[in-house]
């Protein structure tokens, strides 16, 4: 068999496989995001749970005119400071998530439990 035909069969089968894979995974909670680093795994875990804001966090958001979309952006793109976190605390790990809201460094203290994630504190760090 000629080399050109082999490449044709290979790429044809590869294209069909991609279409089938896209068809089967479409609409499911499957993600192809690279989340193998510790930050990404923890943020993905937090984002997959119901978020509950403490009274202190709600008051801070109200006083500083912060929207939940800005908090969600930090939870999507933020960095976790593991030196300030207590990730092995039982029953829920506590994480210190850093991000930026309107050019201000912002820190979230989140208690990540099995079923829910609690945003305990929101504060500006600079």
Coordinates of N, CA and C in Angstrom, one line a residue:
X1 N 0.8 -1.2 0.0 CA 0.0 0.0 0.0 C 0.9 1.2 0.0
X2 N 0.5 2.2 -0.8 CA 1.3 3.4 -0.9 C 1.2 4.2 0.4
X3 N 2.2 4.9 0.7 CA 2.3 5.8 1.9 C 1.2 6.8 1.9
X4 N 0.9 7.4 0.8 CA -0.1 8.4 0.7 C -1.5 7.9 1.1
X5 N -1.8 6.6 0.7 CA -3.1 6.0 1.0 C -3.1 5.7 2.5
X6 N -2.0 5.3 3.1 CA -2.0 5.0 4.5 C -2.3 6.3 5.3
X7 N -1.7 7.4 4.9 CA -2.0 8.6 5.6 C -3.4 9.0 5.5
X8 N -4.0 8.8 4.3 CA -5.4 9.1 4.0 C -6.3 8.3 4.9
X9 N -6.0 7.0 5.0 CA -6.9 6.1 5.9 C -6.7 6.5 7.4
X10 N -5.5 6.8 7.8 CA -5.2 7.2 9.1 C -6.0 8.5 9.5
X11 N -5.8 9.5 8.7 CA -6.5 10.8 9.0 C -8.0 10.8 8.8
X12 N -8.4 9.9 7.9 CA -9.9 9.7 7.8 C -10.5 9.1 9.0
X13 N -9.9 8.1 9.5 CA -10.3 7.4 10.8 C -10.2 8.3 12.0
X14 N -9.1 9.1 12.0 CA -8.9 10.0 13.1 C -10.0 11.1 13.1
X15 N -10.4 11.6 11.9 CA -11.4 12.6 11.9 C -12.8 12.0 12.3
X16 N -13.1 10.8 11.8 CA -14.3 10.2 12.2 C -14.4 10.0 13.8
X17 N -13.2 9.5 14.3 CA -13.1 9.4 15.8 C -13.4 10.6 16.5
X18 N -12.8 11.8 16.0 CA -13.0 13.0 16.7 C -14.5 13.5 16.7
X19 N -15.1 13.2 15.5 CA -16.6 13.6 15.4 C -17.4 12.8 16.4
X20 N -17.1 11.5 16.4 CA -17.9 10.6 17.4 C -17.6 11.0 18.8
X21 N -16.4 11.3 19.1 CA -16.0 11.7 20.5 C -16.7 13.0 20.9
X22 N -16.8 14.0 20.0 CA -17.5 15.2 20.2 C -19.0 15.0 20.4
X23 N -19.5 14.1 19.6 CA -20.9 13.8 19.7 C -21.3 13.2 21.0
X24 N -20.5 12.2 21.5 CA -20.8 11.5 22.8 C -20.5 12.4 24.0
X25 N -19.5 13.3 23.9 CA -19.2 14.1 25.1 C -20.0 15.5 25.1
X26 N -20.7 15.8 24.0 CA -21.4 17.0 23.9 C -22.5 17.1 25.0
X27 N -22.6 18.1 25.8 CA -23.6 18.3 26.7 C -23.4 17.6 28.1
X28 N -22.3 16.9 28.2 CA -22.1 16.3 29.5 C -21.1 17.1 30.3
X29 N -20.9 16.8 31.5 CA -20.0 17.5 32.3 C -18.5 17.0 32.1
X30 N -18.2 16.7 30.9 CA -16.8 16.3 30.6 C -16.0 17.5 30.2
X31 N -14.8 17.6 30.7 CA -14.0 18.7 30.4 C -12.6 18.3 29.8
X32 N -12.1 19.0 28.9 CA -10.8 18.7 28.4 C -9.8 19.7 28.9
X33 N -10.1 20.4 30.0 CA -9.2 21.4 30.6 C -8.1 20.7 31.3
X34 N -6.9 21.3 31.2 CA -5.7 20.8 31.8 C -5.8 21.2 33.3
X35 N -6.1 20.2 34.1 CA -6.3 20.5 35.6 C -5.5 19.5 36.4
X36 N -4.2 19.3 36.1 CA -3.4 18.4 36.8 C -2.5 19.0 37.8
X37 N -2.4 20.4 37.8 CA -1.7 21.0 38.9 C -2.5 21.1 40.1
X38 N -1.9 21.3 41.3 CA -2.6 21.4 42.5 C -3.6 22.6 42.6
X39 N -3.2 23.7 42.0 CA -4.1 24.9 42.0 C -5.4 24.6 41.2
X40 N -5.2 24.0 40.0 CA -6.3 23.8 39.1 C -7.2 22.7 39.7
X41 N -6.7 21.7 40.3 CA -7.5 20.6 40.9 C -8.4 21.2 42.0
X42 N -7.8 22.0 42.9 CA -8.6 22.6 44.0 C -9.7 23.5 43.5
X43 N -9.3 24.4 42.6 CA -10.3 25.3 42.0 C -11.4 24.6 41.3
X44 N -11.1 23.6 40.6 CA -12.1 22.8 39.9 C -13.0 22.1 41.0
X45 N -12.5 21.6 42.0 CA -13.3 21.0 43.1 C -14.2 22.1 43.7
X46 N -13.7 23.3 44.0 CA -14.5 24.3 44.6 C -15.6 24.7 43.6
X47 N -15.3 24.9 42.3 CA -16.3 25.4 41.4 C -17.4 24.3 41.1
X48 N -17.1 23.1 41.3 CA -18.1 22.0 41.1 C -19.1 21.9 42.2
X49 N -18.9 22.6 43.3 CA -19.8 22.5 44.4 C -20.7 23.8 44.6
X50 N -21.7 23.7 45.4 CA -22.6 24.8 45.7 C -21.8 25.8 46.6
X51 N -21.7 27.1 46.2 CA -21.0 28.1 47.0 C -22.0 28.7 48.0
X52 N -21.5 28.8 49.2 CA -22.3 29.5 50.2 C -21.5 30.6 50.8
X53 N -22.0 31.8 50.8 CA -21.3 33.0 51.3 C -21.6 33.2 52.8
X54 N -20.6 33.5 53.6 CA -20.9 33.8 55.0 C -21.5 35.2 55.1
X55 N -22.0 35.6 56.2 CA -22.5 36.9 56.5 C -21.4 38.0 56.3
X56 N -20.3 37.7 56.8 CA -19.1 38.6 56.7 C -18.8 38.8 55.2
X57 N -18.7 37.8 54.4 CA -18.4 37.9 53.0 C -19.5 38.7 52.3
X58 N -20.8 38.4 52.6 CA -21.9 39.2 52.0 C -21.8 40.7 52.3
X59 N -21.5 41.0 53.6 CA -21.4 42.4 54.0 C -20.2 43.1 53.2
X60 N -19.1 42.4 53.1 CA -17.9 43.0 52.4 C -18.3 43.2 50.9
X61 N -19.0 42.3 50.3 CA -19.4 42.4 48.9 C -20.4 43.6 48.8
X62 N -21.3 43.7 49.7 CA -22.2 44.8 49.6 C -21.6 46.2 49.8
X63 N -20.7 46.3 50.8 CA -20.0 47.5 51.1 C -19.0 48.0 50.0
X64 N -18.4 47.0 49.3 CA -17.4 47.3 48.3 C -18.0 47.2 46.9
X65 N -19.2 46.9 46.8 CA -19.9 46.8 45.5 C -19.3 45.7 44.6
X66 N -19.1 44.6 45.2 CA -18.5 43.4 44.5 C -19.6 42.5 44.1
X67 N -19.5 42.0 42.9 CA -20.5 41.1 42.3 C -20.1 39.7 42.4
X68 N -21.0 38.7 42.4 CA -20.6 37.3 42.5 C -19.9 36.9 41.2
X69 N -20.1 37.6 40.1 CA -19.3 37.2 38.9 C -17.8 37.5 39.1
X70 N -17.5 38.5 39.8 CA -16.1 38.8 40.1 C -15.5 37.8 41.0
X71 N -16.3 37.3 42.0 CA -15.8 36.2 42.9 C -15.6 34.9 42.1
X72 N -16.6 34.7 41.2 CA -16.5 33.5 40.3 C -15.3 33.5 39.4
X73 N -14.9 34.7 38.9 CA -13.7 34.9 38.1 C -12.5 34.5 38.9
X74 N -12.4 35.0 40.1 CA -11.2 34.7 41.0 C -11.2 33.1 41.2
X75 N -12.4 32.5 41.4 CA -12.4 31.1 41.6 C -12.0 30.3 40.3
X76 N -12.1 31.0 39.2 CA -11.8 30.3 37.9 C -10.3 30.6 37.6
X77 N -9.8 31.8 37.8 CA -8.5 32.1 37.4 C -7.5 32.4 38.5
X78 N -7.9 32.3 39.7 CA -7.1 32.7 40.9 C -6.0 31.7 41.2
X79 N -5.2 32.1 42.1 CA -4.0 31.2 42.6 C -4.3 30.9 44.0
X80 N -3.9 29.7 44.4 CA -4.1 29.2 45.8 C -2.7 29.3 46.5
X81 N -2.7 30.0 47.6 CA -1.5 30.2 48.4 C -1.5 29.0 49.4
X82 N -0.8 28.0 49.1 CA -0.8 26.8 50.0 C -0.1 27.0 51.3
X83 N 0.8 28.0 51.3 CA 1.5 28.3 52.6 C 0.5 28.9 53.6
X84 N -0.5 29.6 53.2 CA -1.5 30.2 54.0 C -2.8 29.3 54.2
X85 N -2.8 28.2 53.5 CA -4.0 27.3 53.5 C -3.8 26.2 54.5
X86 N -4.9 25.6 54.9 CA -4.9 24.4 55.7 C -5.6 23.3 55.0
X87 N -5.0 22.8 54.0 CA -5.6 21.8 53.0 C -5.9 20.5 53.7
X88 N -5.2 20.1 54.7 CA -5.4 18.8 55.3 C -6.3 18.8 56.5
X89 N -6.9 20.0 56.8 CA -7.8 20.1 58.0 C -9.0 19.3 57.8
X90 N -9.4 18.6 58.8 CA -10.6 17.7 58.8 C -11.8 18.4 59.5
X91 N -13.0 18.3 59.0 CA -13.5 17.6 57.9 C -13.4 18.4 56.6
X92 N -13.1 19.7 56.7 CA -13.1 20.6 55.5 C -11.8 21.3 55.4
X93 N -11.1 21.3 54.2 CA -9.9 22.0 54.0 C -10.2 23.5 53.9
X94 N -9.3 24.3 54.3 CA -9.4 25.8 54.2 C -8.3 26.2 53.2
X95 N -8.8 27.0 52.2 CA -7.9 27.5 51.2 C -7.9 29.0 51.1
X96 N -6.7 29.5 50.8 CA -6.5 31.0 50.7 C -6.3 31.2 49.2
X97 N -7.3 31.7 48.5 CA -7.3 32.0 47.1 C -7.1 33.4 46.8
X98 N -6.1 33.7 46.0 CA -5.7 35.1 45.6 C -6.1 35.4 44.2
X99 N -6.6 36.6 44.0 CA -6.9 37.1 42.6 C -7.0 38.6 42.6
X100 N -7.6 39.1 41.6 CA -7.6 40.5 41.4 C -9.0 41.0 41.0
X101 N -9.5 42.0 41.7 CA -10.8 42.6 41.4 C -10.6 44.1 41.2
X102 N -10.8 44.6 40.0 CA -10.7 46.0 39.7 C -9.3 46.6 40.1
X103 N -8.2 45.9 39.7 CA -6.8 46.2 40.0 C -6.5 46.2 41.5
X104 N -7.3 45.5 42.3 CA -7.0 45.4 43.7 C -6.8 43.9 44.0
X105 N -5.6 43.6 44.7 CA -5.4 42.2 45.1 C -6.4 41.8 46.1
X106 N -7.0 40.7 45.8 CA -8.1 40.2 46.7 C -7.8 38.8 47.1
X107 N -8.2 38.5 48.4 CA -8.0 37.2 48.9 C -9.4 36.6 49.4
X108 N -9.6 35.4 49.1 CA -10.8 34.7 49.6 C -10.3 33.5 50.5
X109 N -11.0 33.4 51.6 CA -10.7 32.2 52.4 C -11.9 31.3 52.3
X110 N -11.7 30.1 51.8 CA -12.8 29.2 51.4 C -12.6 27.9 52.2
X111 N -13.7 27.5 52.7 CA -13.7 26.2 53.4 C -14.4 25.2 52.4
X112 N -13.6 24.2 52.0 CA -14.0 23.3 50.9 C -14.4 22.0 51.6
X113 N -15.7 21.8 51.7 CA -16.2 20.5 52.3 C -16.6 19.5 51.2
X114 N -17.1 18.4 51.6 CA -17.4 17.3 50.6 C -18.5 17.7 49.7
X115 N -19.6 18.3 50.2 CA -20.8 18.7 49.4 C -20.8 20.1 49.0
X116 N -20.3 21.0 49.8 CA -20.5 22.5 49.6 C -19.1 23.2 49.9
X117 N -19.0 24.4 49.3 CA -17.9 25.2 49.6 C -18.4 26.5 50.2
X118 N -17.7 26.9 51.3 CA -18.2 28.1 52.1 C -17.1 29.2 51.9
X119 N -17.6 30.3 51.4 CA -16.7 31.5 51.3 C -16.8 32.2 52.6
X120 N -15.7 32.1 53.5 CA -15.8 32.6 54.8 C -15.4 34.1 54.8
X121 N -14.3 34.5 54.1 CA -13.8 35.9 54.2 C -13.4 36.3 52.8
X122 N -13.7 37.6 52.5 CA -13.2 38.3 51.3 C -12.5 39.5 51.8
X123 N -11.2 39.8 51.4 CA -10.6 41.0 51.8 C -9.6 41.4 50.7
X124 N -9.3 42.8 50.7 CA -8.3 43.3 49.8 C -7.0 43.2 50.5
X125 N -5.9 42.8 49.8 CA -4.7 42.6 50.5 C -3.7 43.7 50.3
X126 N -3.9 44.7 49.4 CA -3.0 45.8 49.2 C -3.6 47.1 49.5

